[in-house]
């Protein structure tokens, strides 16, 4: 008889080290085992250098949703080629130029709107932490914040779910995360 499957949505008892206690699996122990097995098989990576800003990483990850890595890379490079500064992206709202620059990655209208809302939030709610006297949107200040704060801050945005948050935390903020996809 095959083993009984455990529903992924069964509730667990809340434990401080469990990021998603509402799911039965994977448990923190199972995640640690997966990391160990993958490390044994492929080698354990060492953290690399931070290669892009936090906001760049967030937008790059948003653009990777519902498309291939190749298409999202093309969309991000096109966006940065047309708009080298985030303020330029913000100022281009309503022109269709942002959408055109990311069209290759799919869902351009939705992604452009979500990106604009994030930029607006940074410029209005965190201008004191933004660059160039509050004129250039930035999330670099997250580097000094706790994991819990960063997760709460990033997840409040529409279009930014747990996987996107985990990717930004792991790849850019160099935090120990385990992004999970369906």
PDB file of N, CA and C in Angstrom, residues 55-155:
ATOM      1  N   UNK A  55      16.106  47.221  -4.845  1.00  0.00           N
ATOM      2  CA  UNK A  55      14.959  47.544  -5.693  1.00  0.00           C
ATOM      3  C   UNK A  55      15.112  46.898  -7.067  1.00  0.00           C
ATOM      4  N   UNK A  56      16.316  46.897  -7.616  1.00  0.00           N
ATOM      5  CA  UNK A  56      16.561  46.201  -8.882  1.00  0.00           C
ATOM      6  C   UNK A  56      16.200  44.724  -8.744  1.00  0.00           C
ATOM      7  N   UNK A  57      16.637  44.115  -7.662  1.00  0.00           N
ATOM      8  CA  UNK A  57      16.365  42.700  -7.431  1.00  0.00           C
ATOM      9  C   UNK A  57      14.862  42.432  -7.294  1.00  0.00           C
ATOM     10  N   UNK A  58      14.175  43.298  -6.586  1.00  0.00           N
ATOM     11  CA  UNK A  58      12.728  43.141  -6.422  1.00  0.00           C
ATOM     12  C   UNK A  58      12.024  43.233  -7.772  1.00  0.00           C
ATOM     13  N   UNK A  59      12.341  44.259  -8.549  1.00  0.00           N
ATOM     14  CA  UNK A  59      11.696  44.430  -9.859  1.00  0.00           C
ATOM     15  C   UNK A  59      12.087  43.293 -10.793  1.00  0.00           C
ATOM     16  N   UNK A  60      13.337  42.896 -10.775  1.00  0.00           N
ATOM     17  CA  UNK A  60      13.797  41.769 -11.615  1.00  0.00           C
ATOM     18  C   UNK A  60      13.005  40.514 -11.279  1.00  0.00           C
ATOM     19  N   UNK A  61      12.743  40.283 -10.008  1.00  0.00           N
ATOM     20  CA  UNK A  61      11.992  39.102  -9.594  1.00  0.00           C
ATOM     21  C   UNK A  61      10.519  39.230  -9.985  1.00  0.00           C
ATOM     22  N   UNK A  62       9.948  40.420  -9.859  1.00  0.00           N
ATOM     23  CA  UNK A  62       8.571  40.632 -10.311  1.00  0.00           C
ATOM     24  C   UNK A  62       8.469  40.333 -11.809  1.00  0.00           C
ATOM     25  N   UNK A  63       9.435  40.785 -12.570  1.00  0.00           N
ATOM     26  CA  UNK A  63       9.411  40.556 -14.012  1.00  0.00           C
ATOM     27  C   UNK A  63       9.606  39.081 -14.367  1.00  0.00           C
ATOM     28  N   UNK A  64      10.121  38.294 -13.433  1.00  0.00           N
ATOM     29  CA  UNK A  64      10.337  36.865 -13.700  1.00  0.00           C
ATOM     30  C   UNK A  64       9.068  36.032 -13.482  1.00  0.00           C
ATOM     31  N   UNK A  65       8.040  36.642 -12.940  1.00  0.00           N
ATOM     32  CA  UNK A  65       6.814  35.903 -12.650  1.00  0.00           C
ATOM     33  C   UNK A  65       6.075  35.549 -13.939  1.00  0.00           C
ATOM     34  N   UNK A  66       5.611  34.312 -14.013  1.00  0.00           N
ATOM     35  CA  UNK A  66       4.798  33.823 -15.133  1.00  0.00           C
ATOM     36  C   UNK A  66       5.474  33.956 -16.495  1.00  0.00           C
ATOM     37  N   UNK A  67       6.785  33.757 -16.532  1.00  0.00           N
ATOM     38  CA  UNK A  67       7.514  33.783 -17.798  1.00  0.00           C
ATOM     39  C   UNK A  67       8.811  32.997 -17.615  1.00  0.00           C
ATOM     40  N   UNK A  68       9.579  32.892 -18.666  1.00  0.00           N
ATOM     41  CA  UNK A  68      10.851  32.177 -18.586  1.00  0.00           C
ATOM     42  C   UNK A  68      11.951  33.107 -18.090  1.00  0.00           C
ATOM     43  N   UNK A  69      13.039  32.529 -17.627  1.00  0.00           N
ATOM     44  CA  UNK A  69      14.187  33.335 -17.195  1.00  0.00           C
ATOM     45  C   UNK A  69      14.699  34.194 -18.347  1.00  0.00           C
ATOM     46  N   UNK A  70      14.753  33.620 -19.541  1.00  0.00           N
ATOM     47  CA  UNK A  70      15.247  34.361 -20.704  1.00  0.00           C
ATOM     48  C   UNK A  70      14.367  35.582 -20.970  1.00  0.00           C
ATOM     49  N   UNK A  71      13.056  35.397 -20.996  1.00  0.00           N
ATOM     50  CA  UNK A  71      12.150  36.517 -21.279  1.00  0.00           C
ATOM     51  C   UNK A  71      12.200  37.577 -20.194  1.00  0.00           C
ATOM     52  N   UNK A  72      12.286  37.151 -18.938  1.00  0.00           N
ATOM     53  CA  UNK A  72      12.333  38.137 -17.851  1.00  0.00           C
ATOM     54  C   UNK A  72      13.647  38.910 -17.874  1.00  0.00           C
ATOM     55  N   UNK A  73      14.722  38.242 -18.232  1.00  0.00           N
ATOM     56  CA  UNK A  73      16.026  38.920 -18.330  1.00  0.00           C
ATOM     57  C   UNK A  73      15.972  39.984 -19.427  1.00  0.00           C
ATOM     58  N   UNK A  74      15.400  39.626 -20.575  1.00  0.00           N
ATOM     59  CA  UNK A  74      15.265  40.583 -21.683  1.00  0.00           C
ATOM     60  C   UNK A  74      14.416  41.771 -21.240  1.00  0.00           C
ATOM     61  N   UNK A  75      13.309  41.495 -20.533  1.00  0.00           N
ATOM     62  CA  UNK A  75      12.424  42.572 -20.075  1.00  0.00           C
ATOM     63  C   UNK A  75      13.150  43.498 -19.101  1.00  0.00           C
ATOM     64  N   UNK A  76      13.898  42.934 -18.151  1.00  0.00           N
ATOM     65  CA  UNK A  76      14.601  43.760 -17.174  1.00  0.00           C
ATOM     66  C   UNK A  76      15.683  44.605 -17.846  1.00  0.00           C
ATOM     67  N   UNK A  77      16.462  43.987 -18.734  1.00  0.00           N
ATOM     68  CA  UNK A  77      17.519  44.736 -19.426  1.00  0.00           C
ATOM     69  C   UNK A  77      16.928  45.848 -20.291  1.00  0.00           C
ATOM     70  N   UNK A  78      15.803  45.583 -20.909  1.00  0.00           N
ATOM     71  CA  UNK A  78      15.135  46.611 -21.712  1.00  0.00           C
ATOM     72  C   UNK A  78      14.640  47.756 -20.833  1.00  0.00           C
ATOM     73  N   UNK A  79      14.060  47.406 -19.690  1.00  0.00           N
ATOM     74  CA  UNK A  79      13.587  48.435 -18.758  1.00  0.00           C
ATOM     75  C   UNK A  79      14.737  49.331 -18.318  1.00  0.00           C
ATOM     76  N   UNK A  80      15.853  48.723 -17.925  1.00  0.00           N
ATOM     77  CA  UNK A  80      17.002  49.502 -17.450  1.00  0.00           C
ATOM     78  C   UNK A  80      17.672  50.289 -18.579  1.00  0.00           C
ATOM     79  N   UNK A  81      17.602  49.775 -19.803  1.00  0.00           N
ATOM     80  CA  UNK A  81      18.168  50.511 -20.939  1.00  0.00           C
ATOM     81  C   UNK A  81      17.336  51.773 -21.222  1.00  0.00           C
ATOM     82  N   UNK A  82      16.024  51.636 -21.163  1.00  0.00           N
ATOM     83  CA  UNK A  82      15.145  52.772 -21.440  1.00  0.00           C
ATOM     84  C   UNK A  82      15.034  53.733 -20.252  1.00  0.00           C
ATOM     85  N   UNK A  83      15.180  53.181 -19.046  1.00  0.00           N
ATOM     86  CA  UNK A  83      15.011  53.979 -17.826  1.00  0.00           C
ATOM     87  C   UNK A  83      16.140  53.632 -16.843  1.00  0.00           C
ATOM     88  N   UNK A  84      17.298  54.250 -16.973  1.00  0.00           N
ATOM     89  CA  UNK A  84      18.423  53.915 -16.089  1.00  0.00           C
ATOM     90  C   UNK A  84      18.157  54.198 -14.608  1.00  0.00           C
ATOM     91  N   UNK A  85      17.276  55.142 -14.312  1.00  0.00           N
ATOM     92  CA  UNK A  85      16.955  55.497 -12.920  1.00  0.00           C
ATOM     93  C   UNK A  85      15.501  55.129 -12.629  1.00  0.00           C
ATOM     94  N   UNK A  86      15.240  54.710 -11.391  1.00  0.00           N
ATOM     95  CA  UNK A  86      13.873  54.346 -11.012  1.00  0.00           C
ATOM     96  C   UNK A  86      12.940  55.545 -11.040  1.00  0.00           C
ATOM     97  N   UNK A  87      13.458  56.721 -10.793  1.00  0.00           N
ATOM     98  CA  UNK A  87      12.622  57.921 -10.868  1.00  0.00           C
ATOM     99  C   UNK A  87      12.076  58.106 -12.292  1.00  0.00           C
ATOM    100  N   UNK A  88      12.876  57.740 -13.286  1.00  0.00           N
ATOM    101  CA  UNK A  88      12.426  57.826 -14.676  1.00  0.00           C
ATOM    102  C   UNK A  88      11.276  56.855 -14.950  1.00  0.00           C
ATOM    103  N   UNK A  89      11.335  55.677 -14.360  1.00  0.00           N
ATOM    104  CA  UNK A  89      10.225  54.719 -14.476  1.00  0.00           C
ATOM    105  C   UNK A  89       8.987  55.326 -13.838  1.00  0.00           C
ATOM    106  N   UNK A  90       9.163  55.862 -12.647  1.00  0.00           N
ATOM    107  CA  UNK A  90       8.044  56.475 -11.915  1.00  0.00           C
ATOM    108  C   UNK A  90       7.417  57.620 -12.723  1.00  0.00           C
ATOM    109  N   UNK A  91       8.240  58.474 -13.281  1.00  0.00           N
ATOM    110  CA  UNK A  91       7.748  59.631 -14.035  1.00  0.00           C
ATOM    111  C   UNK A  91       7.103  59.253 -15.363  1.00  0.00           C
ATOM    112  N   UNK A  92       7.375  58.055 -15.856  1.00  0.00           N
ATOM    113  CA  UNK A  92       6.837  57.636 -17.156  1.00  0.00           C
ATOM    114  C   UNK A  92       5.434  57.040 -17.055  1.00  0.00           C
ATOM    115  N   UNK A  93       4.840  57.053 -15.876  1.00  0.00           N
ATOM    116  CA  UNK A  93       3.500  56.478 -15.714  1.00  0.00           C
ATOM    117  C   UNK A  93       2.520  57.151 -16.671  1.00  0.00           C
ATOM    118  N   UNK A  94       1.676  56.324 -17.252  1.00  0.00           N
ATOM    119  CA  UNK A  94       0.649  56.835 -18.145  1.00  0.00           C
ATOM    120  C   UNK A  94       1.093  57.044 -19.584  1.00  0.00           C
ATOM    121  N   UNK A  95       2.378  56.858 -19.860  1.00  0.00           N
ATOM    122  CA  UNK A  95       2.855  57.067 -21.227  1.00  0.00           C
ATOM    123  C   UNK A  95       2.858  55.781 -22.046  1.00  0.00           C
ATOM    124  N   UNK A  96       2.796  54.633 -21.383  1.00  0.00           N
ATOM    125  CA  UNK A  96       2.878  53.346 -22.066  1.00  0.00           C
ATOM    126  C   UNK A  96       4.295  52.907 -22.360  1.00  0.00           C
ATOM    127  N   UNK A  97       5.266  53.774 -22.046  1.00  0.00           N
ATOM    128  CA  UNK A  97       6.668  53.462 -22.345  1.00  0.00           C
ATOM    129  C   UNK A  97       7.230  52.364 -21.437  1.00  0.00           C
ATOM    130  N   UNK A  98       6.823  52.354 -20.173  1.00  0.00           N
ATOM    131  CA  UNK A  98       7.302  51.307 -19.262  1.00  0.00           C
ATOM    132  C   UNK A  98       6.752  49.966 -19.724  1.00  0.00           C
ATOM    133  N   UNK A  99       5.465  49.928 -20.008  1.00  0.00           N
ATOM    134  CA  UNK A  99       4.837  48.695 -20.469  1.00  0.00           C
ATOM    135  C   UNK A  99       5.514  48.180 -21.736  1.00  0.00           C
ATOM    136  N   UNK A 100       5.794  49.089 -22.669  1.00  0.00           N
ATOM    137  CA  UNK A 100       6.461  48.696 -23.912  1.00  0.00           C
ATOM    138  C   UNK A 100       7.847  48.117 -23.643  1.00  0.00           C
ATOM    139  N   UNK A 101       8.552  48.687 -22.675  1.00  0.00           N
ATOM    140  CA  UNK A 101       9.920  48.229 -22.408  1.00  0.00           C
ATOM    141  C   UNK A 101       9.964  46.849 -21.756  1.00  0.00           C
ATOM    142  N   UNK A 102       8.892  46.449 -21.071  1.00  0.00           N
ATOM    143  CA  UNK A 102       8.889  45.137 -20.402  1.00  0.00           C
ATOM    144  C   UNK A 102       7.966  44.134 -21.086  1.00  0.00           C
ATOM    145  N   UNK A 103       7.380  44.495 -22.190  1.00  0.00           N
ATOM    146  CA  UNK A 103       6.394  43.655 -22.881  1.00  0.00           C
ATOM    147  C   UNK A 103       6.914  42.248 -23.144  1.00  0.00           C
ATOM    148  N   UNK A 104       8.200  42.095 -23.420  1.00  0.00           N
ATOM    149  CA  UNK A 104       8.788  40.794 -23.746  1.00  0.00           C
ATOM    150  C   UNK A 104       8.588  39.773 -22.615  1.00  0.00           C
ATOM    151  N   UNK A 105       8.444  40.240 -21.385  1.00  0.00           N
ATOM    152  CA  UNK A 105       8.289  39.335 -20.253  1.00  0.00           C
ATOM    153  C   UNK A 105       6.848  38.932 -19.971  1.00  0.00           C
ATOM    154  N   UNK A 106       5.890  39.516 -20.675  1.00  0.00           N
ATOM    155  CA  UNK A 106       4.485  39.174 -20.458  1.00  0.00           C
ATOM    156  C   UNK A 106       3.872  39.940 -19.303  1.00  0.00           C
ATOM    157  N   UNK A 107       2.549  40.052 -19.331  1.00  0.00           N
ATOM    158  CA  UNK A 107       1.765  40.735 -18.294  1.00  0.00           C
ATOM    159  C   UNK A 107       2.292  42.144 -18.018  1.00  0.00           C
ATOM    160  N   UNK A 108       2.696  42.824 -19.071  1.00  0.00           N
ATOM    161  CA  UNK A 108       3.371  44.120 -18.935  1.00  0.00           C
ATOM    162  C   UNK A 108       2.514  45.165 -18.225  1.00  0.00           C
ATOM    163  N   UNK A 109       1.223  45.223 -18.529  1.00  0.00           N
ATOM    164  CA  UNK A 109       0.368  46.238 -17.905  1.00  0.00           C
ATOM    165  C   UNK A 109       0.284  46.036 -16.396  1.00  0.00           C
ATOM    166  N   UNK A 110       0.091  44.801 -15.970  1.00  0.00           N
ATOM    167  CA  UNK A 110      -0.026  44.488 -14.542  1.00  0.00           C
ATOM    168  C   UNK A 110       1.301  44.731 -13.825  1.00  0.00           C
ATOM    169  N   UNK A 111       2.384  44.221 -14.393  1.00  0.00           N
ATOM    170  CA  UNK A 111       3.696  44.362 -13.765  1.00  0.00           C
ATOM    171  C   UNK A 111       4.119  45.827 -13.687  1.00  0.00           C
ATOM    172  N   UNK A 112       3.862  46.599 -14.749  1.00  0.00           N
ATOM    173  CA  UNK A 112       4.218  48.028 -14.741  1.00  0.00           C
ATOM    174  C   UNK A 112       3.432  48.762 -13.663  1.00  0.00           C
ATOM    175  N   UNK A 113       2.161  48.446 -13.528  1.00  0.00           N
ATOM    176  CA  UNK A 113       1.331  49.090 -12.502  1.00  0.00           C
ATOM    177  C   UNK A 113       1.854  48.742 -11.102  1.00  0.00           C
ATOM    178  N   UNK A 114       2.160  47.464 -10.860  1.00  0.00           N
ATOM    179  CA  UNK A 114       2.669  47.058  -9.547  1.00  0.00           C
ATOM    180  C   UNK A 114       4.009  47.718  -9.237  1.00  0.00           C
ATOM    181  N   UNK A 115       4.877  47.823 -10.230  1.00  0.00           N
ATOM    182  CA  UNK A 115       6.170  48.483 -10.039  1.00  0.00           C
ATOM    183  C   UNK A 115       5.961  49.955  -9.716  1.00  0.00           C
ATOM    184  N   UNK A 116       5.066  50.604 -10.421  1.00  0.00           N
ATOM    185  CA  UNK A 116       4.802  52.024 -10.169  1.00  0.00           C
ATOM    186  C   UNK A 116       4.285  52.240  -8.752  1.00  0.00           C
ATOM    187  N   UNK A 117       3.400  51.373  -8.294  1.00  0.00           N
ATOM    188  CA  UNK A 117       2.864  51.512  -6.933  1.00  0.00           C
ATOM    189  C   UNK A 117       3.983  51.364  -5.900  1.00  0.00           C
ATOM    190  N   UNK A 118       4.911  50.444  -6.124  1.00  0.00           N
ATOM    191  CA  UNK A 118       6.050  50.280  -5.215  1.00  0.00           C
ATOM    192  C   UNK A 118       6.912  51.544  -5.211  1.00  0.00           C
ATOM    193  N   UNK A 119       7.187  52.091  -6.390  1.00  0.00           N
ATOM    194  CA  UNK A 119       7.997  53.310  -6.480  1.00  0.00           C
ATOM    195  C   UNK A 119       7.293  54.478  -5.800  1.00  0.00           C
ATOM    196  N   UNK A 120       5.994  54.595  -6.005  1.00  0.00           N
ATOM    197  CA  UNK A 120       5.220  55.653  -5.360  1.00  0.00           C
ATOM    198  C   UNK A 120       5.266  55.510  -3.841  1.00  0.00           C
ATOM    199  N   UNK A 121       5.121  54.283  -3.366  1.00  0.00           N
ATOM    200  CA  UNK A 121       5.193  54.008  -1.929  1.00  0.00           C
ATOM    201  C   UNK A 121       6.539  54.458  -1.370  1.00  0.00           C
ATOM    202  N   UNK A 122       7.625  54.093  -2.045  1.00  0.00           N
ATOM    203  CA  UNK A 122       8.952  54.474  -1.546  1.00  0.00           C
ATOM    204  C   UNK A 122       9.130  55.985  -1.527  1.00  0.00           C
ATOM    205  N   UNK A 123       8.672  56.652  -2.561  1.00  0.00           N
ATOM    206  CA  UNK A 123       8.839  58.110  -2.647  1.00  0.00           C
ATOM    207  C   UNK A 123       7.942  58.875  -1.679  1.00  0.00           C
ATOM    208  N   UNK A 124       6.796  58.307  -1.335  1.00  0.00           N
ATOM    209  CA  UNK A 124       5.886  59.023  -0.435  1.00  0.00           C
ATOM    210  C   UNK A 124       6.024  58.589   1.020  1.00  0.00           C
ATOM    211  N   UNK A 125       6.247  57.306   1.250  1.00  0.00           N
ATOM    212  CA  UNK A 125       6.308  56.802   2.623  1.00  0.00           C
ATOM    213  C   UNK A 125       7.722  56.720   3.192  1.00  0.00           C
ATOM    214  N   UNK A 126       8.710  56.640   2.313  1.00  0.00           N
ATOM    215  CA  UNK A 126      10.101  56.477   2.770  1.00  0.00           C
ATOM    216  C   UNK A 126      11.051  57.429   2.045  1.00  0.00           C
ATOM    217  N   UNK A 127      10.581  58.621   1.723  1.00  0.00           N
ATOM    218  CA  UNK A 127      11.428  59.596   1.014  1.00  0.00           C
ATOM    219  C   UNK A 127      12.703  59.887   1.800  1.00  0.00           C
ATOM    220  N   UNK A 128      12.601  59.861   3.122  1.00  0.00           N
ATOM    221  CA  UNK A 128      13.771  60.139   3.957  1.00  0.00           C
ATOM    222  C   UNK A 128      14.858  59.075   3.816  1.00  0.00           C
ATOM    223  N   UNK A 129      14.491  57.893   3.308  1.00  0.00           N
ATOM    224  CA  UNK A 129      15.451  56.808   3.139  1.00  0.00           C
ATOM    225  C   UNK A 129      15.873  56.639   1.682  1.00  0.00           C
ATOM    226  N   UNK A 130      15.244  57.400   0.797  1.00  0.00           N
ATOM    227  CA  UNK A 130      15.563  57.315  -0.630  1.00  0.00           C
ATOM    228  C   UNK A 130      16.808  58.134  -0.946  1.00  0.00           C
ATOM    229  N   UNK A 131      17.395  57.846  -2.096  1.00  0.00           N
ATOM    230  CA  UNK A 131      18.622  58.518  -2.512  1.00  0.00           C
ATOM    231  C   UNK A 131      18.315  59.875  -3.156  1.00  0.00           C
ATOM    232  N   UNK A 132      19.337  60.651  -3.364  1.00  0.00           N
ATOM    233  CA  UNK A 132      19.227  61.972  -4.001  1.00  0.00           C
ATOM    234  C   UNK A 132      18.190  62.855  -3.327  1.00  0.00           C
ATOM    235  N   UNK A 133      18.276  62.941  -2.016  1.00  0.00           N
ATOM    236  CA  UNK A 133      17.362  63.809  -1.274  1.00  0.00           C
ATOM    237  C   UNK A 133      15.910  63.385  -1.371  1.00  0.00           C
ATOM    238  N   UNK A 134      15.676  62.088  -1.479  1.00  0.00           N
ATOM    239  CA  UNK A 134      14.313  61.581  -1.547  1.00  0.00           C
ATOM    240  C   UNK A 134      13.725  61.559  -2.937  1.00  0.00           C
ATOM    241  N   UNK A 135      14.551  61.822  -3.961  1.00  0.00           N
ATOM    242  CA  UNK A 135      14.063  61.851  -5.341  1.00  0.00           C
ATOM    243  C   UNK A 135      14.217  60.524  -6.081  1.00  0.00           C
ATOM    244  N   UNK A 136      15.145  59.680  -5.639  1.00  0.00           N
ATOM    245  CA  UNK A 136      15.395  58.407  -6.312  1.00  0.00           C
ATOM    246  C   UNK A 136      14.939  57.257  -5.407  1.00  0.00           C
ATOM    247  N   UNK A 137      13.891  56.535  -5.834  1.00  0.00           N
ATOM    248  CA  UNK A 137      13.395  55.424  -5.003  1.00  0.00           C
ATOM    249  C   UNK A 137      14.497  54.418  -4.697  1.00  0.00           C
ATOM    250  N   UNK A 138      14.470  53.901  -3.474  1.00  0.00           N
ATOM    251  CA  UNK A 138      15.499  52.957  -3.052  1.00  0.00           C
ATOM    252  C   UNK A 138      14.967  52.060  -1.940  1.00  0.00           C
ATOM    253  N   UNK A 139      15.431  50.826  -1.959  1.00  0.00           N
ATOM    254  CA  UNK A 139      15.166  49.890  -0.867  1.00  0.00           C
ATOM    255  C   UNK A 139      16.481  49.445  -0.223  1.00  0.00           C
ATOM    256  N   UNK A 140      17.564  50.157  -0.493  1.00  0.00           N
ATOM    257  CA  UNK A 140      18.863  49.774   0.067  1.00  0.00           C
ATOM    258  C   UNK A 140      18.846  49.751   1.591  1.00  0.00           C
ATOM    259  N   UNK A 141      18.004  50.562   2.188  1.00  0.00           N
ATOM    260  CA  UNK A 141      17.932  50.625   3.652  1.00  0.00           C
ATOM    261  C   UNK A 141      17.461  49.307   4.261  1.00  0.00           C
ATOM    262  N   UNK A 142      16.861  48.428   3.474  1.00  0.00           N
ATOM    263  CA  UNK A 142      16.442  47.126   4.006  1.00  0.00           C
ATOM    264  C   UNK A 142      17.628  46.267   4.430  1.00  0.00           C
ATOM    265  N   UNK A 143      18.793  46.534   3.864  1.00  0.00           N
ATOM    266  CA  UNK A 143      19.981  45.729   4.200  1.00  0.00           C
ATOM    267  C   UNK A 143      20.290  45.755   5.701  1.00  0.00           C
ATOM    268  N   UNK A 144      19.866  46.817   6.377  1.00  0.00           N
ATOM    269  CA  UNK A 144      20.151  46.965   7.816  1.00  0.00           C
ATOM    270  C   UNK A 144      19.023  46.423   8.694  1.00  0.00           C
ATOM    271  N   UNK A 145      17.946  45.975   8.091  1.00  0.00           N
ATOM    272  CA  UNK A 145      16.765  45.554   8.853  1.00  0.00           C
ATOM    273  C   UNK A 145      16.771  44.046   9.102  1.00  0.00           C
ATOM    274  N   UNK A 146      15.968  43.629  10.063  1.00  0.00           N
ATOM    275  CA  UNK A 146      15.841  42.203  10.403  1.00  0.00           C
ATOM    276  C   UNK A 146      15.115  41.456   9.297  1.00  0.00           C
ATOM    277  N   UNK A 147      15.278  40.136   9.285  1.00  0.00           N
ATOM    278  CA  UNK A 147      14.583  39.294   8.314  1.00  0.00           C
ATOM    279  C   UNK A 147      13.073  39.499   8.404  1.00  0.00           C
ATOM    280  N   UNK A 148      12.553  39.501   9.611  1.00  0.00           N
ATOM    281  CA  UNK A 148      11.110  39.635   9.809  1.00  0.00           C
ATOM    282  C   UNK A 148      10.604  40.966   9.262  1.00  0.00           C
ATOM    283  N   UNK A 149      11.348  42.036   9.521  1.00  0.00           N
ATOM    284  CA  UNK A 149      10.949  43.347   9.021  1.00  0.00           C
ATOM    285  C   UNK A 149      10.977  43.360   7.492  1.00  0.00           C
ATOM    286  N   UNK A 150      12.045  42.835   6.893  1.00  0.00           N
ATOM    287  CA  UNK A 150      12.169  42.818   5.432  1.00  0.00           C
ATOM    288  C   UNK A 150      11.023  42.043   4.797  1.00  0.00           C
ATOM    289  N   UNK A 151      10.700  40.894   5.367  1.00  0.00           N
ATOM    290  CA  UNK A 151       9.603  40.086   4.821  1.00  0.00           C
ATOM    291  C   UNK A 151       8.284  40.842   4.889  1.00  0.00           C
ATOM    292  N   UNK A 152       8.012  41.465   6.007  1.00  0.00           N
ATOM    293  CA  UNK A 152       6.764  42.222   6.158  1.00  0.00           C
ATOM    294  C   UNK A 152       6.742  43.414   5.213  1.00  0.00           C
ATOM    295  N   UNK A 153       7.848  44.100   5.093  1.00  0.00           N
ATOM    296  CA  UNK A 153       7.935  45.285   4.227  1.00  0.00           C
ATOM    297  C   UNK A 153       7.712  44.925   2.766  1.00  0.00           C
ATOM    298  N   UNK A 154       8.399  43.899   2.297  1.00  0.00           N
ATOM    299  CA  UNK A 154       8.293  43.526   0.886  1.00  0.00           C
ATOM    300  C   UNK A 154       6.940  42.901   0.565  1.00  0.00           C
ATOM    301  N   UNK A 155       6.414  42.075   1.484  1.00  0.00           N
ATOM    302  CA  UNK A 155       5.168  41.371   1.168  1.00  0.00           C
ATOM    303  C   UNK A 155       3.933  42.232   1.166  1.00  0.00           C
TER     304      UNK A 155
END
